[in-house]
Amino acid sequence: MIEHGKVKSTIEPEPITVDEHSVWVCSNIVPVEEISGEDTFSGFEYDMVQYSKDEYIKIINDKNQSLEAQLTDVQLALVEIYEGMM
């Protein structure tokens, strides 16, 4: 993972971009307009992180496993509530 920090661009970025080797994740995208003397910048500022494809797949897999565990916990809690109502 490479954190590129705050990035500015005149083009609004996609939240996730995949290229041949990397996955680029842009977050906290906000429009900005800066005036410095006679120069004006109109564009976007955002945080950008670059992952290798393998790294990103692992992150997504870990999140999926966590969500599946949480869903199972919710389902079990609902069964307990339902059984308590009977």
GROMACS .gro file of N, CA and C in nm:
model
  258
    1MET      N    1   0.085  -0.117   0.000
    1MET     CA    2   0.000   0.000   0.000
    1MET      C    3   0.089   0.123   0.000
    2ILE      N    4   0.052   0.216  -0.084
    2ILE     CA    5   0.122   0.344  -0.089
    2ILE      C    6   0.019   0.454  -0.068
    3GLU      N    7   0.036   0.530   0.039
    3GLU     CA    8  -0.053   0.642   0.066
    3GLU      C    9   0.005   0.766  -0.002
    4HIS      N   10  -0.071   0.821  -0.095
    4HIS     CA   11  -0.026   0.940  -0.166
    4HIS      C   12  -0.071   1.068  -0.097
    5GLY      N   13  -0.149   1.055   0.011
    5GLY     CA   14  -0.194   1.172   0.085
    5GLY      C   15  -0.297   1.252   0.009
    6LYS      N   16  -0.303   1.382   0.038
    6LYS     CA   17  -0.397   1.472  -0.030
    6LYS      C   18  -0.348   1.498  -0.172
    7VAL      N   19  -0.440   1.482  -0.266
    7VAL     CA   20  -0.410   1.502  -0.407
    7VAL      C   21  -0.510   1.602  -0.462
    8LYS      N   22  -0.466   1.684  -0.555
    8LYS     CA   23  -0.556   1.779  -0.622
    8LYS      C   24  -0.560   1.746  -0.770
    9SER      N   25  -0.679   1.764  -0.827
    9SER     CA   26  -0.697   1.736  -0.969
    9SER      C   27  -0.807   1.825  -1.024
   10THR      N   28  -0.796   1.858  -1.151
   10THR     CA   29  -0.903   1.935  -1.214
   10THR      C   30  -1.018   1.846  -1.258
   11ILE      N   31  -0.996   1.715  -1.254
   11ILE     CA   32  -1.099   1.617  -1.294
   11ILE      C   33  -1.142   1.541  -1.171
   12GLU      N   34  -1.274   1.524  -1.152
   12GLU     CA   35  -1.324   1.449  -1.038
   12GLU      C   36  -1.287   1.301  -1.054
   13PRO      N   37  -1.220   1.244  -0.954
   13PRO     CA   38  -1.175   1.106  -0.967
   13PRO      C   39  -1.288   1.006  -0.940
   14GLU      N   40  -1.272   0.886  -0.993
   14GLU     CA   41  -1.360   0.774  -0.958
   14GLU      C   42  -1.317   0.727  -0.820
   15PRO      N   43  -1.411   0.680  -0.737
   15PRO     CA   44  -1.371   0.631  -0.604
   15PRO      C   45  -1.274   0.513  -0.610
   16ILE      N   46  -1.290   0.426  -0.709
   16ILE     CA   47  -1.199   0.311  -0.726
   16ILE      C   48  -1.164   0.299  -0.873
   17THR      N   49  -1.034   0.290  -0.900
   17THR     CA   50  -0.985   0.271  -1.037
   17THR      C   51  -0.889   0.154  -1.037
   18VAL      N   52  -0.907   0.064  -1.134
   18VAL     CA   53  -0.821  -0.054  -1.145
   18VAL      C   54  -0.742  -0.042  -1.275
   19ASP      N   55  -0.610  -0.057  -1.264
   19ASP     CA   56  -0.527  -0.062  -1.384
   19ASP      C   57  -0.457  -0.197  -1.390
   20GLU      N   58  -0.359  -0.210  -1.475
   20GLU     CA   59  -0.293  -0.338  -1.499
   20GLU      C   60  -0.229  -0.398  -1.372
   21HIS      N   61  -0.177  -0.313  -1.285
   21HIS     CA   62  -0.103  -0.362  -1.169
   21HIS      C   63  -0.159  -0.319  -1.033
   22SER      N   64  -0.243  -0.216  -1.031
   22SER     CA   65  -0.283  -0.155  -0.904
   22SER      C   66  -0.432  -0.128  -0.895
   23VAL      N   67  -0.476  -0.106  -0.771
   23VAL     CA   68  -0.609  -0.055  -0.744
   23VAL      C   69  -0.589   0.079  -0.673
   24TRP      N   70  -0.649   0.184  -0.727
   24TRP     CA   71  -0.636   0.318  -0.674
   24TRP      C   72  -0.767   0.353  -0.605
   25VAL      N   73  -0.760   0.389  -0.477
   25VAL     CA   74  -0.880   0.422  -0.400
   25VAL      C   75  -0.874   0.570  -0.361
   26CYS      N   76  -0.975   0.644  -0.405
   26CYS     CA   77  -0.984   0.787  -0.373
   26CYS      C   78  -1.101   0.807  -0.277
   27SER      N   79  -1.076   0.878  -0.167
   27SER     CA   80  -1.180   0.902  -0.068
   27SER      C   81  -1.177   1.048  -0.025
   28ASN      N   82  -1.281   1.088   0.047
   28ASN     CA   83  -1.294   1.227   0.095
   28ASN      C   84  -1.281   1.326  -0.020
   29ILE      N   85  -1.350   1.298  -0.129
   29ILE     CA   86  -1.344   1.383  -0.249
   29ILE      C   87  -1.429   1.508  -0.225
   30VAL      N   88  -1.365   1.624  -0.233
   30VAL     CA   89  -1.436   1.751  -0.215
   30VAL      C   90  -1.396   1.849  -0.324
   31PRO      N   91  -1.494   1.927  -0.375
   31PRO     CA   92  -1.459   2.032  -0.471
   31PRO      C   93  -1.386   2.145  -0.399
   32VAL      N   94  -1.287   2.201  -0.465
   32VAL     CA   95  -1.212   2.313  -0.407
   32VAL      C   96  -1.192   2.422  -0.511
   33GLU      N   97  -1.181   2.543  -0.461
   33GLU     CA   98  -1.146   2.656  -0.547
   33GLU      C   99  -1.049   2.743  -0.468
   34GLU      N  100  -0.930   2.757  -0.520
   34GLU     CA  101  -0.826   2.833  -0.451
   34GLU      C  102  -0.779   2.948  -0.539
   35ILE      N  103  -0.768   3.064  -0.478
   35ILE     CA  104  -0.719   3.182  -0.549
   35ILE      C  105  -0.588   3.223  -0.485
   36SER      N  106  -0.482   3.225  -0.566
   36SER     CA  107  -0.350   3.262  -0.519
   36SER      C  108  -0.296   3.372  -0.612
   37GLY      N  109  -0.310   3.495  -0.569
   37GLY     CA  110  -0.268   3.606  -0.655
   37GLY      C  111  -0.357   3.612  -0.778
   38GLU      N  112  -0.297   3.596  -0.895
   38GLU     CA  113  -0.373   3.599  -1.019
   38GLU      C  114  -0.413   3.459  -1.064
   39ASP      N  115  -0.359   3.357  -0.998
   39ASP     CA  116  -0.390   3.220  -1.036
   39ASP      C  117  -0.511   3.168  -0.960
   40THR      N  118  -0.595   3.091  -1.029
   40THR     CA  119  -0.712   3.030  -0.968
   40THR      C  120  -0.710   2.881  -0.999
   41PHE      N  121  -0.733   2.800  -0.896
   41PHE     CA  122  -0.743   2.655  -0.915
   41PHE      C  123  -0.885   2.613  -0.883
   42SER      N  124  -0.952   2.552  -0.979
   42SER     CA  125  -1.084   2.495  -0.958
   42SER      C  126  -1.073   2.347  -0.986
   43GLY      N  127  -1.105   2.266  -0.887
   43GLY     CA  128  -1.094   2.122  -0.907
   43GLY      C  129  -1.140   2.046  -0.785
   44PHE      N  130  -1.068   1.939  -0.756
   44PHE     CA  131  -1.105   1.849  -0.648
   44PHE      C  132  -0.983   1.815  -0.565
   45GLU      N  133  -1.007   1.792  -0.437
   45GLU     CA  134  -0.901   1.749  -0.346
   45GLU      C  135  -0.949   1.620  -0.281
   46TYR      N  136  -0.860   1.524  -0.266
   46TYR     CA  137  -0.900   1.394  -0.212
   46TYR      C  138  -0.778   1.318  -0.160
   47ASP      N  139  -0.806   1.216  -0.079
   47ASP     CA  140  -0.703   1.126  -0.030
   47ASP      C  141  -0.692   1.011  -0.129
   48MET      N  142  -0.568   0.973  -0.162
   48MET     CA  143  -0.550   0.865  -0.259
   48MET      C  144  -0.455   0.759  -0.203
   49VAL      N  145  -0.498   0.632  -0.215
   49VAL     CA  146  -0.418   0.519  -0.171
   49VAL      C  147  -0.408   0.422  -0.287
   50GLN      N  148  -0.288   0.370  -0.308
   50GLN     CA  149  -0.261   0.273  -0.415
   50GLN      C  150  -0.232   0.137  -0.351
   51TYR      N  151  -0.306   0.036  -0.396
   51TYR     CA  152  -0.285  -0.102  -0.349
   51TYR      C  153  -0.243  -0.189  -0.466
   52SER      N  154  -0.164  -0.293  -0.437
   52SER     CA  155  -0.143  -0.395  -0.539
   52SER      C  156  -0.275  -0.471  -0.549
   53LYS      N  157  -0.297  -0.538  -0.660
   53LYS     CA  158  -0.423  -0.611  -0.676
   53LYS      C  159  -0.439  -0.719  -0.570
   54ASP      N  160  -0.331  -0.790  -0.538
   54ASP     CA  161  -0.338  -0.896  -0.436
   54ASP      C  162  -0.372  -0.838  -0.300
   55GLU      N  163  -0.312  -0.726  -0.267
   55GLU     CA  164  -0.337  -0.659  -0.140
   55GLU      C  165  -0.484  -0.620  -0.128
   56TYR      N  166  -0.538  -0.563  -0.236
   56TYR     CA  167  -0.677  -0.517  -0.236
   56TYR      C  168  -0.773  -0.635  -0.225
   57ILE      N  169  -0.744  -0.743  -0.293
   57ILE     CA  170  -0.829  -0.863  -0.285
   57ILE      C  171  -0.832  -0.915  -0.142
   58LYS      N  172  -0.718  -0.915  -0.075
   58LYS     CA  173  -0.713  -0.960   0.065
   58LYS      C  174  -0.796  -0.869   0.155
   59ILE      N  175  -0.786  -0.739   0.135
   59ILE     CA  176  -0.864  -0.644   0.215
   59ILE      C  177  -1.013  -0.668   0.196
   60ILE      N  178  -1.056  -0.683   0.073
   60ILE     CA  179  -1.198  -0.707   0.043
   60ILE      C  180  -1.242  -0.840   0.102
   61ASN      N  181  -1.159  -0.943   0.091
   61ASN     CA  182  -1.192  -1.074   0.148
   61ASN      C  183  -1.208  -1.066   0.300
   62ASP      N  184  -1.117  -0.996   0.367
   62ASP     CA  185  -1.125  -0.980   0.512
   62ASP      C  186  -1.254  -0.907   0.553
   63LYS      N  187  -1.290  -0.803   0.478
   63LYS     CA  188  -1.413  -0.730   0.507
   63LYS      C  189  -1.536  -0.819   0.487
   64ASN      N  190  -1.534  -0.900   0.381
   64ASN     CA  191  -1.646  -0.991   0.355
   64ASN      C  192  -1.662  -1.092   0.468
   65GLN      N  193  -1.551  -1.147   0.515
   65GLN     CA  194  -1.558  -1.244   0.624
   65GLN      C  195  -1.614  -1.179   0.750
   66SER      N  196  -1.573  -1.057   0.778
   66SER     CA  197  -1.622  -0.985   0.894
   66SER      C  198  -1.773  -0.959   0.882
   67LEU      N  199  -1.816  -0.917   0.764
   67LEU     CA  200  -1.959  -0.892   0.743
   67LEU      C  201  -2.041  -1.020   0.754
   68GLU      N  202  -1.988  -1.130   0.703
   68GLU     CA  203  -2.058  -1.258   0.714
   68GLU      C  204  -2.073  -1.299   0.860
   69ALA      N  205  -1.970  -1.278   0.940
   69ALA     CA  206  -1.976  -1.311   1.083
   69ALA      C  207  -2.080  -1.222   1.153
   70GLN      N  208  -2.082  -1.095   1.120
   70GLN     CA  209  -2.180  -1.004   1.180
   70GLN      C  210  -2.322  -1.042   1.140
   71LEU      N  211  -2.341  -1.080   1.014
   71LEU     CA  212  -2.474  -1.122   0.967
   71LEU      C  213  -2.520  -1.247   1.041
   72THR      N  214  -2.430  -1.341   1.062
   72THR     CA  215  -2.465  -1.462   1.137
   72THR      C  216  -2.505  -1.427   1.279
   73ASP      N  217  -2.432  -1.337   1.344
   73ASP     CA  218  -2.466  -1.294   1.479
   73ASP      C  219  -2.605  -1.230   1.484
   74VAL      N  220  -2.637  -1.148   1.385
   74VAL     CA  221  -2.768  -1.084   1.380
   74VAL      C  222  -2.878  -1.188   1.359
   75GLN      N  223  -2.852  -1.284   1.270
   75GLN     CA  224  -2.951  -1.388   1.245
   75GLN      C  225  -2.977  -1.470   1.372
   76LEU      N  226  -2.872  -1.503   1.445
   76LEU     CA  227  -2.888  -1.579   1.569
   76LEU      C  228  -2.966  -1.498   1.673
   77ALA      N  229  -2.938  -1.368   1.682
   77ALA     CA  230  -3.009  -1.283   1.776
   77ALA      C  231  -3.157  -1.275   1.738
   78LEU      N  232  -3.188  -1.268   1.611
   78LEU     CA  233  -3.327  -1.263   1.566
   78LEU      C  234  -3.399  -1.394   1.597
   79VAL      N  235  -3.331  -1.506   1.582
   79VAL     CA  236  -3.391  -1.636   1.615
   79VAL      C  237  -3.423  -1.640   1.763
   80GLU      N  238  -3.330  -1.593   1.847
   80GLU     CA  239  -3.354  -1.591   1.991
   80GLU      C  240  -3.475  -1.503   2.026
   81ILE      N  241  -3.484  -1.388   1.964
   81ILE     CA  242  -3.598  -1.299   1.989
   81ILE      C  243  -3.728  -1.365   1.945
   82TYR      N  244  -3.725  -1.425   1.827
   82TYR     CA  245  -3.844  -1.492   1.773
   82TYR      C  246  -3.888  -1.606   1.864
   83GLU      N  247  -3.791  -1.687   1.910
   83GLU     CA  248  -3.822  -1.799   1.999
   83GLU      C  249  -3.875  -1.750   2.132
   84GLY      N  250  -3.826  -1.634   2.178
   84GLY     CA  251  -3.873  -1.578   2.304
   84GLY      C  252  -4.016  -1.528   2.296
   85MET      N  253  -4.060  -1.495   2.176
   85MET     CA  254  -4.197  -1.446   2.156
   85MET      C  255  -4.299  -1.561   2.152
   86MET      N  256  -4.253  -1.680   2.131
   86MET     CA  257  -4.344  -1.795   2.118
   86MET      C  258  -4.384  -1.848   2.251
   0.00000   0.00000   0.00000
